[in-house]
XYZ file of C-alpha atoms in Angstrom:
761
model
C -0.086 -0.185 0.299
C 1.141 3.408 -0.802
C 1.619 5.800 2.188
C 1.222 9.796 1.382
C 2.353 11.215 4.546
C 0.700 14.952 3.467
C -2.346 13.246 3.182
C -2.107 11.399 6.933
C -1.129 14.922 8.161
C -4.475 16.477 6.683
C -6.601 13.670 8.236
C -4.721 13.996 11.370
C -5.750 17.981 11.303
C -9.123 17.705 10.282
C -9.831 14.757 13.297
C -8.234 17.156 15.908
C -10.582 20.085 14.810
C -13.628 17.791 15.015
C -12.608 16.116 18.313
C -11.817 19.888 19.408
C -15.600 21.056 18.274
C -17.440 18.122 20.013
C -15.292 18.423 22.998
C -16.045 22.325 23.460
C -19.800 22.280 22.200
C -20.449 19.024 24.670
C -19.101 21.329 27.613
C -20.974 24.281 26.031
C -24.465 22.592 26.116
C -23.688 20.937 29.197
C -23.035 24.390 31.030
C -26.176 25.666 29.683
C -28.508 22.636 30.907
C -26.943 22.798 34.367
C -27.156 26.554 34.494
C -31.084 26.126 33.380
C -31.518 23.581 35.931
C -29.680 25.335 38.727
C -32.026 28.434 37.971
C -35.053 26.972 38.220
C -34.159 24.479 41.358
C -33.011 28.656 43.287
C -36.281 29.811 41.520
C -38.075 29.058 44.474
C -35.829 30.450 46.770
C -35.317 33.677 45.168
C -39.102 33.593 44.790
C -39.430 33.351 48.253
C -37.393 36.066 49.173
C -38.816 38.498 46.716
C -42.448 37.438 48.508
C -41.084 38.496 51.913
C -40.005 42.079 50.609
C -43.287 42.328 48.705
C -45.406 41.812 51.532
C -42.876 44.108 53.628
C -43.450 46.941 50.889
C -46.840 46.388 50.119
C -48.829 48.087 52.386
C -47.307 51.365 51.772
C -47.613 50.861 47.767
C -51.394 49.627 47.309
C -52.441 53.793 47.866
C -50.037 54.537 45.003
C -50.065 54.764 41.472
C -49.760 52.067 39.228
C -46.892 53.218 37.788
C -45.272 53.271 41.410
C -45.903 50.068 41.554
C -44.593 48.943 38.303
C -41.359 50.351 39.335
C -41.048 49.145 42.683
C -41.295 45.814 40.701
C -38.855 46.316 38.242
C -36.189 47.618 41.078
C -37.372 43.971 42.898
C -36.645 42.561 39.551
C -33.440 43.619 38.851
C -31.953 42.538 42.201
C -32.028 38.793 40.678
C -29.463 37.521 38.640
C -31.033 35.422 35.929
C -33.439 38.221 36.002
C -36.497 37.652 37.387
C -40.114 39.281 36.397
C -42.852 39.842 39.179
C -46.489 40.117 38.660
C -49.359 41.339 40.980
C -52.764 39.655 40.105
C -55.734 39.343 41.982
C -57.270 36.069 42.599
C -59.520 36.453 39.791
C -56.683 37.458 37.392
C -56.400 40.958 36.828
C -53.290 42.414 36.876
C -52.083 45.003 39.651
C -48.875 45.618 38.977
C -45.976 43.519 36.604
C -42.175 43.968 35.535
C -43.479 42.702 32.546
C -44.027 45.563 29.743
C -46.342 42.920 27.802
C -48.763 41.870 30.212
C -52.431 43.616 29.357
C -55.045 44.103 31.697
C -57.082 41.018 30.241
C -57.589 38.193 32.839
C -55.228 36.155 33.584
C -57.433 33.877 35.139
C -56.335 30.341 34.082
C -53.064 31.749 35.056
C -54.090 31.631 38.767
C -56.165 28.378 38.493
C -52.691 26.621 37.739
C -50.948 28.353 41.296
C -54.335 26.905 42.768
C -54.022 23.733 41.785
C -50.482 23.465 42.565
C -50.578 25.044 45.654
C -53.350 22.770 46.922
C -51.010 19.914 46.317
C -48.283 21.898 48.303
C -46.309 23.071 45.427
C -45.696 27.023 44.865
C -43.570 26.770 41.737
C -44.189 25.430 38.175
C -41.621 24.372 35.639
C -43.914 24.975 33.015
C -46.547 28.188 33.102
C -49.184 28.466 30.386
C -50.659 31.768 29.758
C -48.830 34.169 31.506
C -46.884 35.227 28.627
C -46.715 34.253 24.867
C -44.179 31.537 25.654
C -44.015 29.186 28.134
C -41.994 30.123 31.209
C -41.108 28.815 34.654
C -43.053 30.411 37.616
C -43.837 30.395 41.660
C -47.075 31.970 43.001
C -47.611 33.099 46.708
C -50.696 34.695 47.898
C -51.261 37.368 49.984
C -54.345 39.107 51.385
C -56.238 37.584 47.940
C -53.095 38.990 45.856
C -51.416 36.430 43.631
C -47.571 37.409 43.620
C -45.953 35.718 40.909
C -42.099 35.235 40.021
C -41.634 34.016 36.502
C -38.437 33.044 34.758
C -37.692 32.677 30.964
C -35.739 30.395 29.047
C -34.417 33.754 26.604
C -32.972 35.976 30.025
C -31.605 32.491 31.532
C -29.995 32.096 28.101
C -29.073 35.551 28.327
C -27.584 35.222 32.047
C -25.653 31.918 30.381
C -23.771 33.674 27.311
C -22.609 36.542 30.273
C -21.240 33.680 32.918
C -19.721 32.153 30.037
C -18.626 34.789 27.911
C -15.145 34.158 28.606
C -15.296 30.455 28.171
C -16.864 31.147 24.793
C -14.458 34.021 23.300
C -11.449 31.343 24.928
C -13.413 28.591 22.598
C -13.534 30.154 19.291
C -10.020 32.000 19.707
C -8.634 28.675 20.784
C -10.316 27.257 17.587
C -8.822 29.976 15.620
C -5.511 29.985 17.111
C -5.476 25.673 16.398
C -6.280 26.781 12.755
C -3.535 29.517 12.604
C -1.095 26.858 14.054
C -1.989 24.215 11.422
C -1.813 26.852 8.537
C 1.744 28.417 9.959
C 2.894 24.579 10.602
C 1.587 23.726 6.921
C 3.366 26.769 5.707
C 6.441 26.001 7.661
C 6.941 22.515 6.153
C 6.601 24.120 2.764
C 8.913 26.425 3.315
C 11.322 24.541 5.544
C 13.520 23.291 2.557
C 13.798 26.603 1.741
C 14.786 28.067 4.799
C 17.681 25.221 5.570
C 19.187 26.795 1.870
C 18.759 30.252 3.314
C 20.031 29.631 6.794
C 23.174 27.581 5.220
C 23.888 30.894 3.365
C 23.156 32.852 6.127
C 25.840 30.808 8.233
C 28.379 30.954 5.413
C 27.557 34.391 5.392
C 28.102 35.902 9.051
C 31.484 33.672 9.024
C 32.766 35.503 6.613
C 31.353 38.857 8.340
C 32.988 37.857 11.767
C 36.093 37.574 9.932
C 36.301 40.560 8.452
C 34.797 42.117 11.636
C 37.963 40.951 13.488
C 40.252 41.663 11.066
C 39.327 45.002 11.366
C 39.245 45.491 15.465
C 41.717 48.082 16.914
C 42.309 45.046 19.353
C 43.131 41.627 19.544
C 41.077 38.435 20.340
C 42.942 35.783 21.600
C 42.277 32.147 22.595
C 44.983 30.878 25.178
C 44.588 26.743 26.512
C 45.574 26.802 29.596
C 47.553 23.319 30.470
C 50.369 24.381 28.145
C 50.269 28.230 27.642
C 50.005 27.776 23.740
C 48.014 29.878 21.451
C 44.441 28.665 20.270
C 43.592 31.518 18.663
C 45.069 35.269 17.433
C 43.315 37.349 15.351
C 45.133 39.704 13.112
C 44.616 42.960 15.244
C 48.081 41.861 16.644
C 49.844 42.957 13.743
C 48.597 46.866 14.396
C 48.624 46.283 17.978
C 51.773 44.737 18.945
C 53.573 44.982 15.736
C 53.697 40.950 14.885
C 51.402 39.363 12.302
C 49.623 36.065 14.305
C 52.180 33.591 12.320
C 54.770 35.117 14.512
C 53.648 34.278 17.786
C 52.301 30.645 16.123
C 55.572 29.835 14.560
C 57.753 30.737 17.681
C 55.382 29.659 20.013
C 55.245 32.402 21.938
C 52.064 34.039 23.667
C 51.379 38.188 23.330
C 51.701 37.937 27.551
C 55.469 37.425 26.968
C 55.666 41.056 25.802
C 54.448 42.285 28.798
C 57.168 44.473 30.658
C 59.216 43.513 33.105
C 58.337 46.139 35.707
C 54.325 44.474 35.146
C 54.767 41.106 35.234
C 54.531 40.114 38.884
C 51.422 41.885 39.105
C 49.774 40.378 35.946
C 50.758 36.947 37.022
C 49.137 37.643 40.150
C 45.783 38.972 38.769
C 45.997 36.297 36.356
C 45.998 33.707 38.535
C 43.175 34.916 40.445
C 41.458 35.630 37.554
C 41.996 31.667 36.455
C 40.830 30.078 39.198
C 37.678 32.198 39.637
C 36.352 31.473 36.449
C 34.682 35.466 36.249
C 35.171 38.135 34.132
C 38.517 39.882 34.410
C 40.078 42.996 33.755
C 43.669 43.724 33.768
C 45.723 46.735 33.086
C 49.838 46.414 32.052
C 51.827 47.656 29.559
C 53.775 45.991 26.690
C 56.423 46.183 24.433
C 55.499 46.273 20.812
C 57.906 45.189 17.990
C 58.527 49.029 17.504
C 60.327 49.254 20.762
C 57.501 51.464 22.244
C 55.701 51.239 25.367
C 51.486 50.559 24.713
C 49.205 50.410 27.885
C 46.632 47.182 27.133
C 43.185 46.716 28.600
C 42.826 42.950 28.700
C 39.270 41.721 29.047
C 38.583 38.134 29.250
C 37.466 34.891 30.700
C 38.480 31.584 31.958
C 36.022 29.025 31.206
C 36.378 24.699 31.296
C 35.380 23.387 27.738
C 35.825 19.420 28.914
C 36.353 18.616 32.349
C 40.152 19.432 33.210
C 40.595 21.546 29.861
C 40.470 25.086 30.713
C 40.935 27.861 27.934
C 40.871 31.806 28.333
C 39.593 33.970 25.983
C 39.588 37.487 25.754
C 40.468 40.966 23.834
C 43.377 43.160 23.933
C 42.554 46.946 23.950
C 45.092 49.405 23.242
C 44.299 52.408 26.345
C 47.850 54.014 25.639
C 46.032 57.800 25.032
C 43.057 57.221 27.554
C 46.100 56.410 30.122
C 47.954 59.246 29.393
C 45.229 61.565 29.713
C 44.629 59.931 33.083
C 47.929 60.759 34.241
C 47.737 63.837 32.808
C 44.400 64.975 35.017
C 46.375 63.193 38.463
C 49.123 65.339 37.361
C 46.768 68.666 37.199
C 45.260 67.485 40.748
C 48.170 68.335 42.209
C 50.431 70.507 40.343
C 50.496 73.748 39.531
C 50.379 74.230 35.507
C 52.197 77.491 35.585
C 54.916 77.246 38.012
C 55.047 73.283 38.038
C 54.937 73.499 41.873
C 52.635 71.037 43.722
C 49.069 72.751 44.329
C 47.007 73.662 47.236
C 45.342 70.113 47.218
C 48.272 68.457 47.630
C 49.899 70.782 50.055
C 47.050 70.293 52.385
C 47.699 66.509 52.070
C 51.110 66.959 52.550
C 50.297 69.271 55.812
C 47.526 66.827 57.392
C 50.390 64.163 57.290
C 53.018 65.964 58.739
C 50.960 66.947 61.753
C 49.674 63.245 61.868
C 53.421 62.340 61.974
C 54.269 65.086 64.469
C 51.869 64.067 67.217
C 53.318 60.810 67.416
C 57.194 61.828 67.444
C 57.129 64.997 68.880
C 58.462 66.966 65.964
C 58.371 70.603 65.585
C 56.953 71.725 61.699
C 56.282 75.075 60.656
C 54.110 76.952 58.457
C 55.285 79.950 56.344
C 52.106 81.788 54.021
C 54.036 83.508 51.466
C 51.934 86.747 49.548
C 53.596 88.899 46.625
C 53.604 92.639 47.487
C 52.429 94.666 44.928
C 51.806 91.736 42.640
C 48.291 92.995 41.529
C 49.683 96.323 40.300
C 52.428 94.659 38.055
C 49.832 92.428 36.601
C 47.392 95.263 36.149
C 50.056 97.518 34.622
C 52.142 95.339 32.490
C 49.036 92.412 31.866
C 48.526 89.218 33.155
C 50.994 87.237 30.995
C 53.828 89.217 32.194
C 52.983 88.504 35.450
C 52.170 84.862 35.322
C 56.407 85.130 33.936
C 57.142 86.941 37.335
C 55.284 84.257 39.166
C 57.195 81.420 37.386
C 60.488 83.507 38.202
C 59.465 83.710 42.098
C 58.817 79.672 42.367
C 62.331 78.850 40.754
C 64.061 81.448 42.990
C 62.206 79.842 45.977
C 63.269 76.624 45.103
C 67.146 77.009 44.550
C 66.965 78.291 48.215
C 64.785 75.828 49.754
C 66.359 72.666 51.273
C 65.023 69.477 49.612
C 63.238 67.990 53.001
C 61.072 71.187 53.241
C 57.727 71.406 51.226
C 56.837 74.236 48.472
C 53.784 74.522 46.726
C 51.578 77.597 45.018
C 47.806 78.547 46.719
C 47.006 80.218 43.778
C 47.907 83.621 42.629
C 50.213 85.360 43.819
C 50.572 82.866 47.326
C 52.999 80.453 47.995
C 53.016 78.074 51.235
C 56.452 76.359 52.635
C 56.156 73.320 54.753
C 59.327 72.877 57.617
C 59.414 69.787 58.575
C 61.620 68.815 61.620
C 62.385 72.321 62.879
C 65.371 72.383 65.779
C 64.930 75.378 66.940
C 62.936 79.142 65.888
C 65.842 81.051 64.802
C 65.600 78.229 61.628
C 62.676 79.631 60.824
C 63.633 83.324 60.922
C 66.808 82.315 58.787
C 64.610 80.404 56.066
C 61.796 83.753 56.154
C 64.820 86.320 56.281
C 66.548 84.426 52.959
C 63.243 84.513 51.150
C 62.637 87.923 51.663
C 65.851 89.051 50.850
C 65.972 87.148 47.503
C 62.419 87.989 46.745
C 63.753 91.620 46.664
C 66.300 91.271 44.369
C 65.204 92.956 40.882
C 63.304 90.150 38.422
C 64.703 90.790 34.491
C 62.105 89.709 32.051
C 62.316 90.835 28.847
C 63.252 94.836 28.751
C 61.600 95.217 32.463
C 63.297 95.184 35.562
C 60.261 94.396 37.939
C 61.061 94.865 41.915
C 58.753 93.237 44.335
C 59.360 91.240 48.233
C 56.843 89.550 49.943
C 55.055 89.273 53.296
C 55.019 85.996 55.600
C 52.943 84.631 57.876
C 54.450 81.564 60.215
C 52.551 79.090 62.301
C 54.266 76.607 63.861
C 53.252 72.913 65.277
C 52.466 71.756 68.151
C 52.846 75.568 69.804
C 49.917 77.342 67.651
C 48.335 74.031 66.616
C 47.868 70.736 66.049
C 45.248 70.762 63.652
C 45.907 71.662 60.084
C 43.245 73.742 58.933
C 44.042 76.188 62.121
C 47.903 76.433 61.257
C 46.187 77.566 57.937
C 44.275 80.162 59.850
C 46.920 81.244 61.858
C 49.483 81.813 59.331
C 47.217 83.446 56.735
C 46.347 85.741 59.708
C 49.932 86.692 60.561
C 50.641 87.763 57.224
C 48.071 90.143 56.701
C 49.363 91.741 59.857
C 52.655 92.146 57.464
C 50.522 93.518 54.776
C 48.724 95.994 57.304
C 52.936 97.335 58.405
C 53.537 97.494 54.450
C 54.307 94.261 53.584
C 58.262 93.043 53.151
C 58.499 90.853 56.168
C 57.518 88.136 58.712
C 55.531 87.764 61.360
C 54.863 84.574 63.428
C 51.467 83.927 64.909
C 50.981 85.239 68.110
C 47.608 84.793 70.542
C 46.991 88.469 70.593
C 46.366 87.957 66.927
C 43.866 84.868 67.273
C 42.520 86.702 69.991
C 41.537 89.578 67.495
C 40.470 87.010 64.742
C 38.332 85.398 67.249
C 36.819 88.608 68.526
C 35.756 89.516 64.905
C 34.392 85.995 64.147
C 32.257 86.618 67.407
C 31.150 89.519 66.151
C 30.721 88.342 62.900
C 28.134 85.366 64.089
C 26.798 87.844 67.021
C 24.714 90.212 64.236
C 21.476 87.931 63.544
C 20.894 87.145 67.210
C 21.434 89.900 68.458
C 19.500 91.905 65.981
C 16.389 89.475 66.347
C 16.944 89.725 70.189
C 16.910 93.555 69.960
C 20.300 94.359 70.988
C 20.977 97.125 68.888
C 19.820 100.292 70.035
C 19.467 104.149 68.673
C 21.042 107.372 70.583
C 21.145 110.851 69.535
C 23.170 113.599 69.706
C 22.390 116.909 70.190
C 23.345 119.136 67.712
C 23.099 123.172 68.617
C 23.781 126.399 66.954
C 27.429 127.168 68.525
C 26.575 131.221 69.470
C 22.729 130.652 71.046
C 22.943 126.912 71.853
C 19.394 126.629 70.217
C 18.546 122.896 69.650
C 18.135 122.459 65.662
C 18.780 118.735 65.294
C 20.080 115.788 66.352
C 22.377 112.335 65.131
C 21.304 109.246 65.349
C 24.139 106.755 66.666
C 24.061 103.294 66.694
C 24.718 101.155 69.956
C 25.474 97.529 70.398
C 24.944 96.574 73.568
C 25.832 92.660 73.743
C 25.086 90.190 76.846
C 28.228 88.557 76.603
C 31.057 91.225 74.938
C 29.430 94.047 76.547
C 29.069 97.492 74.638
C 30.571 97.126 71.164
C 31.563 100.205 69.631
C 30.620 101.206 66.330
C 33.956 101.507 64.637
C 34.942 97.943 65.509
C 31.525 96.514 64.223
C 30.126 98.945 60.998
C 33.654 97.557 58.973
C 32.989 94.083 59.655
C 29.265 94.502 58.655
C 29.908 96.201 55.580
C 32.326 93.505 54.720
C 29.965 90.518 55.521
C 26.608 92.633 54.012
C 24.826 92.487 57.263
C 25.171 96.600 56.666
C 22.137 96.181 54.265
C 19.523 94.721 57.095
C 20.775 96.755 60.050
C 20.923 100.268 57.956
C 17.563 99.465 56.540
C 16.173 99.250 60.251
C 17.836 102.423 61.326
C 16.397 104.504 58.785
C 12.959 103.148 59.867
C 13.528 103.846 62.993
C 14.981 107.304 62.469
C 12.047 108.203 60.259
C 9.799 107.358 62.969
C 10.974 108.441 65.668
C 11.327 111.944 63.852
C 7.372 111.817 63.122
C 6.953 111.308 67.018
C 9.469 114.443 67.913
C 7.567 116.749 64.902
C 4.992 117.040 67.144
C 7.212 118.574 69.714
C 9.399 121.368 67.395
C 8.491 120.372 63.148
C 11.430 121.955 62.488
C 13.542 119.652 63.755
C 16.224 117.720 61.963
C 17.642 114.026 62.131
C 20.894 113.389 60.792
C 21.589 109.635 59.446
C 24.608 108.045 59.124
C 24.765 105.897 55.805
C 27.419 103.159 54.694
C 28.750 102.681 51.365
C 26.852 99.634 50.770
C 23.807 101.023 51.021
C 23.825 103.869 48.334
C 22.204 101.432 45.964
C 19.928 102.188 42.861
C 16.857 101.709 44.783
C 17.840 104.014 47.860
C 16.157 106.904 46.890
C 12.907 104.959 46.325
C 13.136 103.778 49.499
C 13.776 107.253 51.407
C 10.860 108.737 49.017
C 8.350 105.715 50.481
C 9.922 106.563 54.003
C 8.796 110.170 53.971
C 5.618 109.621 52.625
C 4.510 106.350 55.142
C 5.521 109.068 57.912
C 3.981 111.986 56.381
C 7.514 114.245 57.604
C 9.150 117.341 55.323
C 12.586 116.275 53.026
C 14.109 119.148 54.614
C 13.911 117.567 57.779
C 16.248 114.402 57.037
C 20.202 114.669 56.268
C 22.253 112.108 55.611
C 26.085 112.090 56.642
C 28.476 110.348 54.251
C 32.408 109.812 54.512
C 34.386 111.838 52.060
C 36.440 108.888 51.320
C 33.316 107.011 50.508
C 32.515 109.936 47.767
C 35.711 110.227 46.387
C 36.230 106.207 46.080
C 33.115 105.950 44.088
C 32.528 109.198 42.863
C 31.326 108.268 39.423
C 28.643 105.596 41.118
C 27.544 107.395 43.653
C 27.206 110.976 42.241
C 23.758 110.409 40.271
C 22.390 108.487 43.210
C 23.276 111.569 45.252
C 21.394 113.845 42.837
C 18.477 111.860 42.613
C 18.236 111.653 46.548
C 18.509 115.670 46.659
C 16.155 116.069 43.715
C 13.666 114.601 46.407
C 14.761 117.085 48.965
C 16.736 115.146 51.290
C 20.560 117.291 52.411
C 23.984 115.627 52.769
C 26.384 116.277 54.982
C 30.437 115.206 54.800
C 31.001 113.281 58.037
C 34.957 113.524 59.277
C 35.985 116.168 57.130
C 39.743 117.344 56.658
C 40.807 113.463 57.510
C 40.344 112.026 54.091
C 41.725 113.029 50.899
C 38.932 115.044 49.003
C 39.730 117.210 46.359
C 38.783 120.375 46.573
C 37.249 120.770 43.038
C 34.474 118.606 43.214
C 32.893 120.042 46.355
C 30.971 122.473 44.359
C 29.491 119.888 42.263
C 28.226 117.975 45.108
C 24.926 117.884 46.469
C 26.146 118.972 50.343
C 25.141 121.918 52.421
C 27.132 120.569 55.281
C 31.219 119.942 56.593
C 31.273 118.339 60.053
C 34.667 119.071 60.939
C 36.166 116.138 62.480
C 36.973 116.001 66.235
C 40.605 115.165 65.871
C 41.389 118.818 64.931
C 39.152 120.241 67.928
C 40.446 118.046 70.841
C 44.005 119.946 70.910
C 42.771 122.975 69.261
C 43.794 125.022 72.076
C 47.146 124.288 72.015
C 47.763 123.372 68.401
C 48.098 126.334 65.908
C 48.142 123.711 63.040
C 44.526 122.822 64.323
C 43.524 126.452 64.302
C 44.597 126.769 60.876
C 42.739 123.773 59.786
C 39.686 124.456 61.105
C 39.989 127.958 60.075
C 40.937 126.990 56.635
C 37.618 124.411 56.340
C 35.277 127.118 57.436
C 36.539 130.070 55.152
C 36.404 127.102 52.392
C 33.027 126.155 53.645
C 31.858 130.030 53.612
C 33.172 130.830 50.005
C 31.046 127.208 48.972
C 27.616 128.463 50.897
C 28.142 125.233 53.304
C 27.113 124.908 56.970
C 30.009 123.928 59.259
C 29.473 121.942 62.723
C 32.008 120.786 64.818
C 32.612 117.171 66.509
C 33.381 116.396 69.886
C 33.259 119.714 71.843
C 34.238 118.927 75.365
C 35.098 122.172 77.155
C 34.295 126.047 77.225
C 37.594 127.100 75.832
C 36.745 124.802 72.939
C 33.107 126.378 72.068
C 34.910 130.097 72.624
C 37.734 129.402 70.051
C 35.526 127.652 67.739
C 33.018 130.788 67.939
C 35.619 133.209 67.363
C 36.869 131.390 64.116
C 33.042 131.289 63.221
C 31.893 127.608 62.848
C 28.230 127.927 63.338
C 26.946 124.410 65.097
C 28.518 122.008 67.226
C 28.138 118.684 68.555
C 29.970 117.052 71.843
C 29.746 116.281 75.214
C 29.846 119.734 76.180
C 26.024 120.120 75.401
C 25.598 116.602 75.870
C 26.281 113.387 75.399
C 24.510 110.508 72.704
C 20.938 109.601 74.725
C 18.311 107.124 74.351
C 15.497 108.509 72.480
C 13.076 108.437 75.636
C 15.896 110.377 77.928
C 16.147 112.634 74.732
C 12.391 113.559 74.653
C 12.164 113.697 78.199
C 15.547 116.674 78.382
C 14.263 118.765 74.827
C 10.780 117.978 73.642
C 8.901 118.721 76.316
C 9.697 122.215 76.503
C 8.122 122.903 73.075
């Protein structure tokens, strides 16, 4: 008999499909019949439960409209799945209410008869109820006060309920049929194309093999396979010629490997790392140098893995990549991390590491070390006048000169800018430090010849000692820096050891700076007011507002001490705004007693900003005081240093009506040519000219010149610091117009000032 495999497969497919259809159909029919029987079995229970609710609510519904009764039965019907239908009929068969829309008002006597007969036989439910609808249904009936309550169940509702219940199974059945047909179809297609696919696959494998060989030959690295048992090469790609300078044949012919080219300094670490990697059978990564055929060193990144091909037969596969350029960049980055590229000295980060280690070693060995903080004098002038390139070359010359005089066991670094630091180790006596500092000063005083320029500079050196001054590196930094600034303040070109007095000054400054905000929040700042009077009549004309700081721990702190710190830290903005607000508010009160009273307020350079005129204008409006009753006091040094920036702002304030006075006049460096252009109306003669005016003819001449100049410019003069009657009479004879000082009264708090001078008006 001839056997046709294709025909047999088709028959098998048909048998499978037929069997699947029979099985699914049987399951669906069985499921439907089971749900139908179950629905009828549960009909009696559901109908009785519905009848109980009906009995409970019927008395309330009996007097309502038919529509409301129907709605009630509709709501009751939808509480059951599958859906039941409820009808209320009289014992004569008349419809009272129903959830069935197709019931008419005709008599349903035959239906009632069926239930009466059933009830007589002890049954409340009928499998087949004829006459209630056009098609037969199942139903249960219960009697209540001559009203039959009938619950009916239609076959169509059971079917719909079954469909919804089994929808997923039905869908799954059809989808599985579709999937089965699809699988059969795809399998058939696959059988048809199997030979074609096999041929195509064979062609693709051949092409991929060619592509792989070409790809491997073009790789920048080297692929290798090494047999560990005899350390022989099993495979080496052609990239070895480009990377190592030797073709694969060279290694195979001479029975050597690329690892024989590893630099001698790296062979030991390579053997240790490779043994560990081969033993673990985990991916490894190693970096080493090789000597190529061209006698040049290359950095190699070797990535691979050891594996067991057969029991006891181990191989290593990997790739060798050239990372020479990357390694050189890394070395350059590491160099820049610790070296100063301009002077080729170590930088501040490297010095800090060295200092930390030296301090730690000194603690254990009781060694003495010193830190010298060097800052060039007048370097900014050279840099600004001759250019940064010449400044950089000067720094290089300074670094070279420092290296020539510094012993090898000391550590030299450049901090940045024109700052250098030296770490002196194993200091035996203080004179050694002084000798080195003097030598540095002497060598840096010598002329530096750069191109056609002969440059002169010097340096200021601050010195801190460990452990005498501190055993903490960051504190040694701070102390050396503090000592260096002491030299700067003396004019530079010298050295200074740190002293405890300097530390106390620094700590005191830090305490002041840290106390600003808490003191402001706790209202430790207070305004005092010193009277300003006519020098001839002693008439009170106004006052100067003076800030006072009463700290609970540090006591009374002078404005001369804390105002410069407030300006440097920016706190002066907060404090200055508060002073303005307090002065304007106080002046508003005192104008109730004396309407022409003038308040003089000191302002800092940091407060003179473009928004100051608007702030002053708003304060005038909010407090309803005339602008002519406010006088702002500024120092002449402030005017001269920032004249181009400040003058437009002062003119804008003058346009509002506020006047200006120059405070401490004569102690600064005012240019007299500027005075006629400035919006000022008063010169305040500094108390330095008043203190000894009775015995110093130079002070008399100075005051006389200031008064004469003020009169020629139509300015008012006011002398500060008058404490004696003789001082007052002398200034009267010099035609000064106003004064303030202890002779009249000292600065007073607002309450005392008001009780003394305002109540009399």
